[in-house]
CSV table of C-alpha atoms in Angstrom, one decimal:
chain,number,residue,atom,x,y,z
A,252,UNK,CA,0.0,0.0,0.0
A,253,UNK,CA,1.4,3.4,-1.0
A,254,UNK,CA,1.6,5.8,1.9
A,255,UNK,CA,3.3,8.9,3.2
A,256,UNK,CA,5.6,7.8,6.0
A,257,UNK,CA,7.7,10.9,6.7
A,258,UNK,CA,7.4,14.6,6.7
A,259,UNK,CA,9.6,17.5,7.7
A,260,UNK,CA,9.7,21.3,7.6
A,261,UNK,CA,12.8,23.3,8.2
A,262,UNK,CA,12.4,26.3,10.5
A,263,UNK,CA,10.9,29.1,8.5
A,264,UNK,CA,12.9,32.3,8.8
A,265,UNK,CA,12.0,35.9,8.1
A,266,UNK,CA,15.7,36.8,8.2
A,267,UNK,CA,17.7,33.8,7.2
A,268,UNK,CA,21.5,33.4,8.0
A,269,UNK,CA,23.9,35.0,5.5
A,270,UNK,CA,25.1,31.7,4.1
A,271,UNK,CA,21.6,30.2,3.4
A,272,UNK,CA,21.0,28.7,0.0
A,273,UNK,CA,18.1,26.9,-1.7
A,274,UNK,CA,19.9,23.6,-2.1
A,275,UNK,CA,21.0,23.6,1.5
A,276,UNK,CA,17.4,24.1,2.9
A,277,UNK,CA,16.0,21.5,0.5
A,278,UNK,CA,18.7,19.1,1.7
A,279,UNK,CA,17.7,19.8,5.3
A,280,UNK,CA,14.1,19.1,4.5
A,281,UNK,CA,14.9,15.9,2.7
A,282,UNK,CA,17.2,14.6,5.4
A,283,UNK,CA,14.6,15.5,8.1
A,284,UNK,CA,11.8,13.7,6.3
A,285,UNK,CA,13.9,10.6,5.8
A,286,UNK,CA,14.9,10.7,9.5
A,287,UNK,CA,11.2,11.1,10.4
A,288,UNK,CA,10.4,8.1,8.2
A,289,UNK,CA,13.2,6.0,9.5
A,290,UNK,CA,14.2,5.3,5.9
A,291,UNK,CA,17.9,5.2,4.8
A,292,UNK,CA,19.2,7.7,2.2
A,293,UNK,CA,20.2,4.8,0.0
A,294,UNK,CA,16.7,3.4,-0.2
A,295,UNK,CA,15.4,6.5,-2.0
A,296,UNK,CA,14.8,5.8,-5.7
A,297,UNK,CA,12.6,8.8,-6.7
A,298,UNK,CA,12.9,12.6,-6.3
A,299,UNK,CA,10.5,15.4,-7.0
A,300,UNK,CA,11.2,19.1,-6.4
A,301,UNK,CA,9.3,22.4,-6.6
A,302,UNK,CA,11.3,25.6,-6.2
A,303,UNK,CA,11.4,29.1,-7.8
A,304,UNK,CA,15.0,29.8,-6.6
A,305,UNK,CA,16.7,26.5,-7.5
A,306,UNK,CA,17.5,28.0,-11.0
A,307,UNK,CA,19.6,27.3,-12.9
A,308,UNK,CA,19.5,23.9,-11.3
A,309,UNK,CA,16.7,21.4,-11.8
A,310,UNK,CA,15.6,18.1,-10.1
A,311,UNK,CA,18.5,16.2,-11.7
A,312,UNK,CA,21.1,18.7,-10.3
A,313,UNK,CA,19.4,18.4,-6.9
A,314,UNK,CA,19.5,14.6,-7.1
A,315,UNK,CA,23.3,14.9,-7.7
A,316,UNK,CA,23.8,17.3,-4.9
A,317,UNK,CA,21.7,15.1,-2.5
A,318,UNK,CA,23.6,12.0,-3.6
A,319,UNK,CA,20.5,10.2,-4.8
A,320,UNK,CA,20.5,7.6,-7.6
A,321,UNK,CA,16.9,7.7,-8.9
A,322,UNK,CA,14.6,5.8,-11.2
A,323,UNK,CA,11.9,8.5,-11.1
A,324,UNK,CA,12.5,12.3,-11.3
A,325,UNK,CA,10.1,15.3,-11.4
A,326,UNK,CA,10.5,19.0,-11.7
A,327,UNK,CA,7.3,20.8,-10.7
A,328,UNK,CA,6.8,24.4,-11.5
A,329,UNK,CA,3.2,24.8,-10.2
A,330,UNK,CA,3.8,26.9,-7.0
A,331,UNK,CA,1.1,26.4,-4.5
A,332,UNK,CA,-0.4,23.4,-6.4
A,333,UNK,CA,3.0,21.7,-6.6
A,334,UNK,CA,2.9,19.5,-3.5
A,335,UNK,CA,-0.4,17.8,-4.4
A,336,UNK,CA,0.7,17.7,-8.0
A,337,UNK,CA,3.9,15.9,-7.1
A,338,UNK,CA,2.0,13.6,-4.7
A,339,UNK,CA,-0.4,12.7,-7.5
A,340,UNK,CA,2.4,11.7,-9.8
A,341,UNK,CA,4.5,10.0,-7.1
A,342,UNK,CA,1.6,7.8,-5.9
A,343,UNK,CA,0.9,6.6,-9.4
A,344,UNK,CA,4.6,6.1,-10.2
A,345,UNK,CA,4.9,3.8,-7.1
A,346,UNK,CA,1.8,1.9,-8.0
A,347,UNK,CA,3.0,1.4,-11.5
A,348,UNK,CA,6.3,0.1,-10.2
A,349,UNK,CA,8.5,2.9,-11.5
A,350,UNK,CA,9.9,3.6,-8.1
A,351,UNK,CA,9.5,2.3,-4.6
A,352,UNK,CA,10.4,5.2,-2.3
A,353,UNK,CA,10.1,8.8,-3.4
A,354,UNK,CA,11.1,12.0,-1.6
A,355,UNK,CA,9.1,15.1,-2.6
A,356,UNK,CA,10.5,18.5,-1.5
A,357,UNK,CA,9.7,22.1,-2.0
A,358,UNK,CA,11.4,25.2,-0.8
A,359,UNK,CA,12.8,28.6,-1.5
A,360,UNK,CA,15.3,31.1,-0.3
A,361,UNK,CA,14.4,34.4,-1.9
A,362,UNK,CA,16.3,37.5,-0.8
A,363,UNK,CA,14.8,40.9,-1.4
A,364,UNK,CA,16.2,41.2,-5.0
A,365,UNK,CA,15.3,37.6,-5.9
A,366,UNK,CA,11.7,38.0,-4.6
A,367,UNK,CA,11.3,41.2,-6.5
A,368,UNK,CA,12.5,39.5,-9.7
A,369,UNK,CA,10.2,36.6,-9.1
A,370,UNK,CA,7.1,38.8,-8.8
A,371,UNK,CA,8.0,41.1,-11.6
A,372,UNK,CA,8.7,38.3,-14.0
A,373,UNK,CA,6.5,35.6,-12.6
A,374,UNK,CA,5.5,34.6,-16.1
A,375,UNK,CA,5.6,36.3,-19.5
A,376,UNK,CA,2.1,37.9,-19.1
A,377,UNK,CA,3.1,39.4,-15.8
A,378,UNK,CA,6.4,40.8,-17.2
A,379,UNK,CA,4.7,42.2,-20.3
A,380,UNK,CA,1.3,43.3,-19.1
A,381,UNK,CA,1.2,43.7,-15.3
A,382,UNK,CA,4.6,44.9,-14.2
A,383,UNK,CA,4.4,47.9,-16.7
A,384,UNK,CA,1.3,49.1,-14.9
A,385,UNK,CA,3.5,50.3,-12.0
A,386,UNK,CA,2.5,47.7,-9.3
A,387,UNK,CA,4.0,44.4,-8.6
A,388,UNK,CA,2.9,41.3,-6.8
A,389,UNK,CA,-0.5,39.5,-6.5
A,390,UNK,CA,-2.0,41.5,-3.6
A,391,UNK,CA,-4.1,43.9,-5.8
A,392,UNK,CA,-5.3,41.0,-8.0
A,393,UNK,CA,-6.5,39.1,-5.0
A,394,UNK,CA,-8.0,42.3,-3.6
A,395,UNK,CA,-10.3,42.3,-6.7
A,396,UNK,CA,-11.0,38.5,-6.4
A,397,UNK,CA,-12.0,39.1,-2.8
A,398,UNK,CA,-14.3,42.1,-3.8
A,399,UNK,CA,-16.0,39.9,-6.4
A,400,UNK,CA,-16.4,37.0,-3.9
A,401,UNK,CA,-17.7,39.1,-1.1
A,402,UNK,CA,-20.2,40.9,-3.4
A,403,UNK,CA,-21.4,37.6,-4.9
A,404,UNK,CA,-22.1,36.3,-1.3
A,405,UNK,CA,-23.4,39.5,0.1
A,406,UNK,CA,-20.8,39.6,2.8
A,407,UNK,CA,-18.4,42.2,4.2
A,408,UNK,CA,-14.7,41.7,4.9
A,409,UNK,CA,-15.3,40.8,8.6
A,410,UNK,CA,-16.6,37.4,7.4
A,411,UNK,CA,-13.3,36.5,5.8
A,412,UNK,CA,-11.4,38.0,8.7
A,413,UNK,CA,-12.4,34.9,10.6
A,414,UNK,CA,-9.7,33.0,8.7
A,415,UNK,CA,-6.6,35.1,9.6
A,416,UNK,CA,-7.9,35.5,13.2
A,417,UNK,CA,-8.7,31.8,13.7
A,418,UNK,CA,-5.5,30.7,12.1
A,419,UNK,CA,-3.5,33.0,14.3
A,420,UNK,CA,-5.1,31.3,17.3
A,421,UNK,CA,-3.9,27.9,16.0
A,422,UNK,CA,-0.4,29.4,15.4
A,423,UNK,CA,-0.1,30.0,19.2
A,424,UNK,CA,0.3,26.2,19.4
A,425,UNK,CA,3.0,26.0,16.7
A,426,UNK,CA,6.4,27.2,17.9
A,427,UNK,CA,7.6,27.2,14.3
A,428,UNK,CA,5.0,29.9,13.1
A,429,UNK,CA,6.6,33.3,12.5
A,430,UNK,CA,3.6,35.1,13.9
A,431,UNK,CA,2.1,33.7,17.1
A,432,UNK,CA,0.8,36.6,19.1
A,433,UNK,CA,-3.0,36.7,19.3
A,434,UNK,CA,-4.9,38.7,16.7
A,435,UNK,CA,-8.4,40.0,17.5
A,436,UNK,CA,-11.1,40.8,15.0
A,437,UNK,CA,-11.0,44.4,16.2
A,438,UNK,CA,-7.2,44.6,15.3
A,439,UNK,CA,-7.9,42.9,12.0
A,440,UNK,CA,-10.6,45.4,11.0
A,441,UNK,CA,-8.6,48.4,12.2
A,442,UNK,CA,-5.5,47.5,10.1
A,443,UNK,CA,-4.9,49.7,7.1
A,444,UNK,CA,-5.5,48.4,3.6
A,445,UNK,CA,-2.6,47.0,1.5
A,446,UNK,CA,-5.1,47.0,-1.4
A,447,UNK,CA,-8.7,47.3,-0.4
A,448,UNK,CA,-10.2,45.1,1.1
A,449,UNK,CA,-6.9,43.3,2.0
A,450,UNK,CA,-4.8,44.2,5.0
A,451,UNK,CA,-1.4,42.9,5.9
A,452,UNK,CA,-3.1,40.2,7.9
A,453,UNK,CA,-4.6,38.9,4.6
A,454,UNK,CA,-1.2,38.6,3.0
A,455,UNK,CA,1.4,35.9,3.7
A,456,UNK,CA,4.8,36.8,5.3
A,457,UNK,CA,7.6,35.8,3.0
A,458,UNK,CA,10.0,33.4,4.6
A,459,UNK,CA,12.9,31.2,3.7
A,460,UNK,CA,12.3,27.5,4.3
A,461,UNK,CA,11.6,24.0,2.9
A,462,UNK,CA,9.3,21.1,3.3
A,463,UNK,CA,9.6,17.4,2.3
A,464,UNK,CA,7.5,14.2,2.5
A,465,UNK,CA,8.5,10.6,1.9
A,466,UNK,CA,6.1,8.3,-0.1
A,467,UNK,CA,6.7,4.6,-0.2
A,468,UNK,CA,5.0,1.5,-1.5
A,469,UNK,CA,6.1,-0.6,1.5
A,470,UNK,CA,5.4,1.3,4.7
A,471,UNK,CA,6.9,-0.3,7.9
A,472,UNK,CA,4.6,-1.1,10.8
A,473,UNK,CA,4.7,0.2,14.3
A,474,UNK,CA,3.7,3.8,13.6
A,475,UNK,CA,0.7,5.4,11.9
A,476,UNK,CA,1.2,6.4,8.3
A,477,UNK,CA,-0.9,8.3,5.9
A,478,UNK,CA,-2.7,6.8,2.9
A,479,UNK,CA,-3.7,8.8,-0.1
A,480,UNK,CA,-7.3,7.9,-0.7
A,481,UNK,CA,-7.8,10.2,-3.7
A,482,UNK,CA,-6.3,13.1,-5.7
A,483,UNK,CA,-8.0,15.2,-8.3
A,484,UNK,CA,-7.0,18.4,-10.2
A,485,UNK,CA,-8.1,20.9,-12.7
A,486,UNK,CA,-5.9,23.5,-14.2
A,487,UNK,CA,-6.7,26.6,-16.3
A,488,UNK,CA,-10.5,26.1,-16.0
A,489,UNK,CA,-11.5,29.5,-17.2
A,490,UNK,CA,-8.6,30.9,-19.3
A,491,UNK,CA,-8.4,33.8,-16.7
A,492,UNK,CA,-11.8,35.1,-17.8
A,493,UNK,CA,-14.0,34.1,-14.9
A,494,UNK,CA,-14.2,35.7,-11.5
A,495,UNK,CA,-11.5,33.5,-9.9
A,496,UNK,CA,-13.9,31.1,-8.2
A,497,UNK,CA,-16.7,28.7,-9.0
A,498,UNK,CA,-15.0,26.5,-11.5
A,499,UNK,CA,-11.7,25.0,-10.4
A,500,UNK,CA,-12.4,23.4,-7.0
A,501,UNK,CA,-16.0,22.7,-7.8
A,502,UNK,CA,-14.9,20.5,-10.6
A,503,UNK,CA,-12.1,18.9,-8.5
A,504,UNK,CA,-14.8,18.1,-5.8
A,505,UNK,CA,-17.1,16.3,-8.3
A,506,UNK,CA,-14.3,13.8,-9.0
A,507,UNK,CA,-12.4,13.8,-5.6
A,508,UNK,CA,-15.1,12.5,-3.2
A,509,UNK,CA,-16.4,9.6,-5.4
A,510,UNK,CA,-12.7,8.5,-5.9
A,511,UNK,CA,-12.1,8.8,-2.1
A,512,UNK,CA,-15.2,6.8,-1.2
A,513,UNK,CA,-15.9,9.2,1.7
A,514,UNK,CA,-18.0,12.4,2.0
A,515,UNK,CA,-16.7,15.9,2.7
A,516,UNK,CA,-18.6,15.8,6.0
A,517,UNK,CA,-16.5,12.8,7.1
A,518,UNK,CA,-13.4,15.0,7.1
A,519,UNK,CA,-11.9,15.9,10.5
A,520,UNK,CA,-9.5,18.6,9.4
A,521,UNK,CA,-8.8,20.7,6.3
A,522,UNK,CA,-5.5,22.1,5.1
A,523,UNK,CA,-6.5,24.6,2.5
A,524,UNK,CA,-4.0,26.7,0.5
A,525,UNK,CA,-4.1,30.1,2.1
A,526,UNK,CA,-2.2,32.7,0.1
A,527,UNK,CA,-5.3,34.9,0.8
A,528,UNK,CA,-8.3,34.2,3.0
A,529,UNK,CA,-10.7,34.3,0.0
A,530,UNK,CA,-8.9,31.3,-1.5
A,531,UNK,CA,-9.6,29.3,1.7
A,532,UNK,CA,-13.2,30.2,1.6
A,533,UNK,CA,-13.5,29.2,-2.0
A,534,UNK,CA,-11.9,25.8,-1.4
A,535,UNK,CA,-14.1,25.2,1.7
A,536,UNK,CA,-17.3,26.1,-0.3
A,537,UNK,CA,-16.4,24.3,-3.5
A,538,UNK,CA,-14.9,21.2,-1.9
A,539,UNK,CA,-18.2,20.8,0.0
A,540,UNK,CA,-16.8,21.4,3.5
A,541,UNK,CA,-19.5,24.0,4.4
A,542,UNK,CA,-22.7,22.4,5.9
A,543,UNK,CA,-25.7,23.6,4.0
A,544,UNK,CA,-23.5,25.9,1.9
A,545,UNK,CA,-23.9,28.6,4.6
A,546,UNK,CA,-20.4,30.1,4.3
A,547,UNK,CA,-21.1,33.1,6.6
A,548,UNK,CA,-22.1,30.8,9.4
A,549,UNK,CA,-19.2,28.4,8.7
A,550,UNK,CA,-16.7,31.2,9.0
A,551,UNK,CA,-18.2,32.9,12.0
A,552,UNK,CA,-19.2,29.8,14.0
A,553,UNK,CA,-17.2,26.8,12.9
A,554,UNK,CA,-13.9,28.5,12.1
A,555,UNK,CA,-13.8,31.4,14.5
A,556,UNK,CA,-15.9,30.4,17.5
A,557,UNK,CA,-15.5,26.6,17.5
A,558,UNK,CA,-12.0,26.4,16.2
A,559,UNK,CA,-12.7,23.8,13.5
A,560,UNK,CA,-9.4,22.1,12.6
A,561,UNK,CA,-8.4,24.3,9.6
A,562,UNK,CA,-4.8,25.1,8.8
A,563,UNK,CA,-3.7,24.1,12.3
A,564,UNK,CA,-0.1,25.3,11.9
A,565,UNK,CA,-1.5,28.8,11.6
A,566,UNK,CA,-1.3,28.3,7.8
A,567,UNK,CA,0.9,30.4,5.6
A,568,UNK,CA,-0.8,33.5,6.9
A,569,UNK,CA,0.8,33.0,10.3
A,570,UNK,CA,3.6,30.4,9.7
A,571,UNK,CA,4.9,32.1,6.6
A,572,UNK,CA,5.2,31.3,2.9
A,573,UNK,CA,8.5,29.9,1.8
A,574,UNK,CA,8.0,30.3,-2.0
A,575,UNK,CA,7.0,27.0,-3.6
A,576,UNK,CA,7.1,25.3,-0.2
A,577,UNK,CA,3.8,27.1,0.4
A,578,UNK,CA,2.1,24.2,-1.4
A,579,UNK,CA,3.7,21.6,0.8
A,580,UNK,CA,3.3,23.4,4.1
A,581,UNK,CA,-0.3,22.2,4.5
A,582,UNK,CA,0.6,18.7,3.4
A,583,UNK,CA,3.3,18.4,6.1
A,584,UNK,CA,0.9,19.7,8.7
A,585,UNK,CA,-1.8,17.3,7.6
A,586,UNK,CA,0.7,14.4,8.0
A,587,UNK,CA,1.6,15.5,11.4
A,588,UNK,CA,-2.0,15.8,12.5
A,589,UNK,CA,-3.0,12.5,11.0
A,590,UNK,CA,0.0,10.8,12.8
A,591,UNK,CA,-0.9,12.4,16.1
A,592,UNK,CA,2.4,14.4,16.1
A,593,UNK,CA,1.2,18.0,16.1
A,594,UNK,CA,2.3,18.7,19.6
A,595,UNK,CA,0.7,21.8,21.1
A,596,UNK,CA,-2.1,21.9,18.5
A,597,UNK,CA,-3.2,18.3,18.0
A,598,UNK,CA,-6.8,17.8,16.9
A,599,UNK,CA,-8.7,14.6,16.6
A,600,UNK,CA,-7.9,13.8,13.0
A,601,UNK,CA,-8.2,10.5,11.1
A,602,UNK,CA,-9.4,11.8,7.7
A,603,UNK,CA,-8.1,15.1,6.2
A,604,UNK,CA,-8.3,17.1,3.0
A,605,UNK,CA,-5.4,19.1,1.6
A,606,UNK,CA,-6.0,21.7,-1.1
A,607,UNK,CA,-3.5,23.2,-3.5
A,608,UNK,CA,-3.8,26.3,-5.5
A,609,UNK,CA,-1.5,28.6,-7.5
A,610,UNK,CA,0.1,30.1,-10.5
A,611,UNK,CA,-1.5,33.5,-11.2
A,612,UNK,CA,-1.4,33.7,-15.0
A,613,UNK,CA,-3.0,37.2,-15.3
A,614,UNK,CA,-5.9,37.7,-12.9
A,615,UNK,CA,-6.0,34.7,-10.5
A,616,UNK,CA,-4.6,31.3,-9.9
A,617,UNK,CA,-4.9,28.7,-12.6
A,618,UNK,CA,-4.0,25.5,-10.7
A,619,UNK,CA,-6.4,23.7,-8.5
A,620,UNK,CA,-6.0,20.3,-6.8
A,621,UNK,CA,-6.9,18.4,-3.6
A,622,UNK,CA,-6.0,15.2,-1.9
A,623,UNK,CA,-7.9,13.2,0.7
A,624,UNK,CA,-5.7,11.6,3.2
A,625,UNK,CA,-6.4,9.1,6.0
A,626,UNK,CA,-4.5,7.7,9.0
A,627,UNK,CA,-3.7,4.0,8.8
A,628,UNK,CA,-2.5,2.6,12.2
B,1048,UNK,CA,3.9,56.3,-27.0
B,1049,UNK,CA,0.2,55.9,-26.7
B,1050,UNK,CA,-1.9,53.5,-28.8
B,1051,UNK,CA,-5.4,52.3,-28.7
B,1052,UNK,CA,-5.7,48.9,-26.8
B,1053,UNK,CA,-6.1,45.8,-29.0
B,1054,UNK,CA,-7.0,42.2,-28.5
B,1055,UNK,CA,-7.0,39.4,-31.1
B,1056,UNK,CA,-10.0,37.8,-32.7
B,1057,UNK,CA,-10.0,34.3,-34.1
B,1058,UNK,CA,-10.4,34.4,-37.9
B,1059,UNK,CA,-12.1,31.0,-37.9
B,1060,UNK,CA,-14.6,31.1,-34.9
B,1061,UNK,CA,-14.7,34.8,-33.9
B,1062,UNK,CA,-13.7,34.4,-30.3
B,1063,UNK,CA,-11.7,37.4,-28.9
B,1064,UNK,CA,-8.8,36.9,-26.4
B,1065,UNK,CA,-6.1,38.8,-24.6
B,1066,UNK,CA,-3.1,38.5,-24.1
B,1067,UNK,CA,-2.8,37.1,-27.6
B,1068,UNK,CA,-2.9,33.3,-27.2
B,1069,UNK,CA,-0.9,30.9,-29.4
B,1070,UNK,CA,-4.0,28.9,-30.3
B,1071,UNK,CA,-7.6,30.0,-30.1
B,1072,UNK,CA,-9.1,28.4,-26.9
B,1073,UNK,CA,-12.4,27.7,-28.6
B,1074,UNK,CA,-11.3,26.2,-31.9
B,1075,UNK,CA,-7.5,25.8,-31.9
B,1076,UNK,CA,-6.9,28.1,-34.8
B,1077,UNK,CA,-3.5,29.9,-35.1
B,1078,UNK,CA,-5.0,32.7,-37.2
B,1079,UNK,CA,-5.6,35.4,-34.7
B,1080,UNK,CA,-5.5,39.0,-36.2
B,1081,UNK,CA,-5.5,42.0,-33.9
B,1082,UNK,CA,-8.6,44.1,-33.4
B,1083,UNK,CA,-8.9,47.4,-31.6
B,1084,UNK,CA,-10.7,47.2,-28.2
B,1085,UNK,CA,-10.7,50.7,-27.0
B,1086,UNK,CA,-13.8,50.7,-24.8
B,1087,UNK,CA,-15.2,48.7,-21.9
B,1088,UNK,CA,-16.9,48.6,-18.5
B,1089,UNK,CA,-14.8,49.1,-15.3
B,1090,UNK,CA,-15.9,46.4,-12.9
B,1091,UNK,CA,-13.7,46.6,-9.8
B,1092,UNK,CA,-10.8,48.8,-8.6
B,1093,UNK,CA,-8.4,48.7,-5.7
B,1094,UNK,CA,-6.0,51.4,-4.6
B,1095,UNK,CA,-2.6,49.7,-4.6
B,1096,UNK,CA,0.0,52.3,-3.8
B,1097,UNK,CA,1.3,54.0,-6.0
B,1098,UNK,CA,-1.5,53.2,-8.5
B,1099,UNK,CA,-5.2,52.2,-8.8
B,1100,UNK,CA,-5.6,48.8,-10.4
B,1101,UNK,CA,-8.9,47.8,-12.1
B,1102,UNK,CA,-10.7,45.0,-13.9
B,1103,UNK,CA,-12.2,46.0,-17.2
B,1104,UNK,CA,-14.7,43.9,-19.3
B,1105,UNK,CA,-13.9,45.1,-22.8
B,1106,UNK,CA,-16.7,45.5,-25.3
B,1107,UNK,CA,-14.6,43.2,-27.5
B,1108,UNK,CA,-15.0,40.4,-24.9
B,1109,UNK,CA,-11.8,39.8,-22.9
B,1110,UNK,CA,-11.6,40.8,-19.2
B,1111,UNK,CA,-8.4,42.7,-18.6
B,1112,UNK,CA,-6.4,44.2,-15.8
B,1113,UNK,CA,-5.6,47.9,-16.2
B,1114,UNK,CA,-4.2,51.0,-14.4
B,1115,UNK,CA,-7.2,53.2,-13.7
B,1116,UNK,CA,-7.0,57.0,-13.9
B,1117,UNK,CA,-9.9,59.0,-12.6
B,1118,UNK,CA,-12.7,56.4,-13.2
B,1119,UNK,CA,-14.9,54.5,-10.8
B,1120,UNK,CA,-16.4,51.0,-10.9
B,1121,UNK,CA,-19.5,50.9,-13.1
B,1122,UNK,CA,-18.2,53.5,-15.4
B,1123,UNK,CA,-17.6,53.2,-19.1
B,1124,UNK,CA,-13.9,53.6,-19.8
B,1125,UNK,CA,-11.6,54.2,-22.8
B,1126,UNK,CA,-8.6,51.9,-23.0
B,1127,UNK,CA,-5.2,53.1,-24.2
B,1128,UNK,CA,-1.7,51.6,-23.9
B,1129,UNK,CA,0.7,54.2,-22.5
B,1130,UNK,CA,4.4,53.1,-22.8
B,1131,UNK,CA,3.3,49.5,-22.3
B,1132,UNK,CA,0.8,50.2,-19.5
B,1133,UNK,CA,-2.8,49.4,-20.3
B,1134,UNK,CA,-4.7,52.5,-18.9
B,1135,UNK,CA,-8.4,53.0,-18.3
B,1136,UNK,CA,-9.9,56.5,-18.2
B,1137,UNK,CA,-13.5,57.7,-18.1
B,1138,UNK,CA,-14.9,57.4,-21.6
């Protein structure tokens, strides 16, 4: 049975040490995940990597630097959707016999200049059509996605404020989160706009860091591992012409739950990609996690008041976004929760969903995917 | 340099798109001549220092992102490209 048997995240740093480099943090994540799995370095026969700052190196260069001789190799350039994307391919590769034990890693070290270059030249459309407007980065684009979503639901921004406020409360239990001090709704609402209606609490802090997981076809006994029940994806659903919601995850959900053989209401915890709160709300709604479709009540009661298990690390909004590792952050946290190893913030979790989202082509993200994971004792 | 904004329109099926795709998303054609798209409706704006960014539904069809100068959501706008920057002003 194919399962995730190890996970690791390097300490996320707002201000990394002078000699930090991308290969080094990816190596630390890989070594940590193998140690967590109890699997020898020499047993690895597959490698996948997602990183914006590994250039000019690719997965093969990383395999060389990590001393790995591999039968399966994958470069993934899909940002916040890369972890679930690599997991999708890795599970199938193992099931097809292409490899037995695959390490998937993601991470970035982006200094100020490298980060600026990344956002200004994120893709050709950004470089040619957005950067010349005189504003860089995705905040203003997601401000408009947020406006459209709030208007469509007849809600005000306090509704979405439940997400950063609740995730900050979870972050208090995660010593690795970069922001852990409590955040109140009053503070959230009083914060100045970065791009209306978004405040700095709606935008991820950029950090240096890396994440890794180990997937194998022959998990050892004695410790819970994590089985992948189903994965589904949809990319470029609307050619950047729609509102930025309503198509990607809705389609993913129609295939995901029948494949998983469980219902969304069976899920104990959700790890939803959170570059912006609206993206979490869109995943929750469209993946079917909102009882009766009442998103206002789900945000206010389930997420904020009752502390439903959602992005229990504090999410990227509190723990930080380490470039392409942002997509794997939630997967690593899901594995920890499912194995009962989320000290300080452990919830009662045996079935979880992980959402991936990313790659802004012009107006909003184009990549959507999700995985249903379960604990196997 | 200032020019009127243009999109492309598929010579085979008539679908308009922007930025110019390599193949028409509706029919796969590569024949995509340019067509002026100088007007549209401003749908949303957000003040993102130092500019105001907006979403414009062009009359030609494509929804685009533009720098907004002195126009508000719900207004008709004229679209020009000023030194590479797509700019929307009150029509």
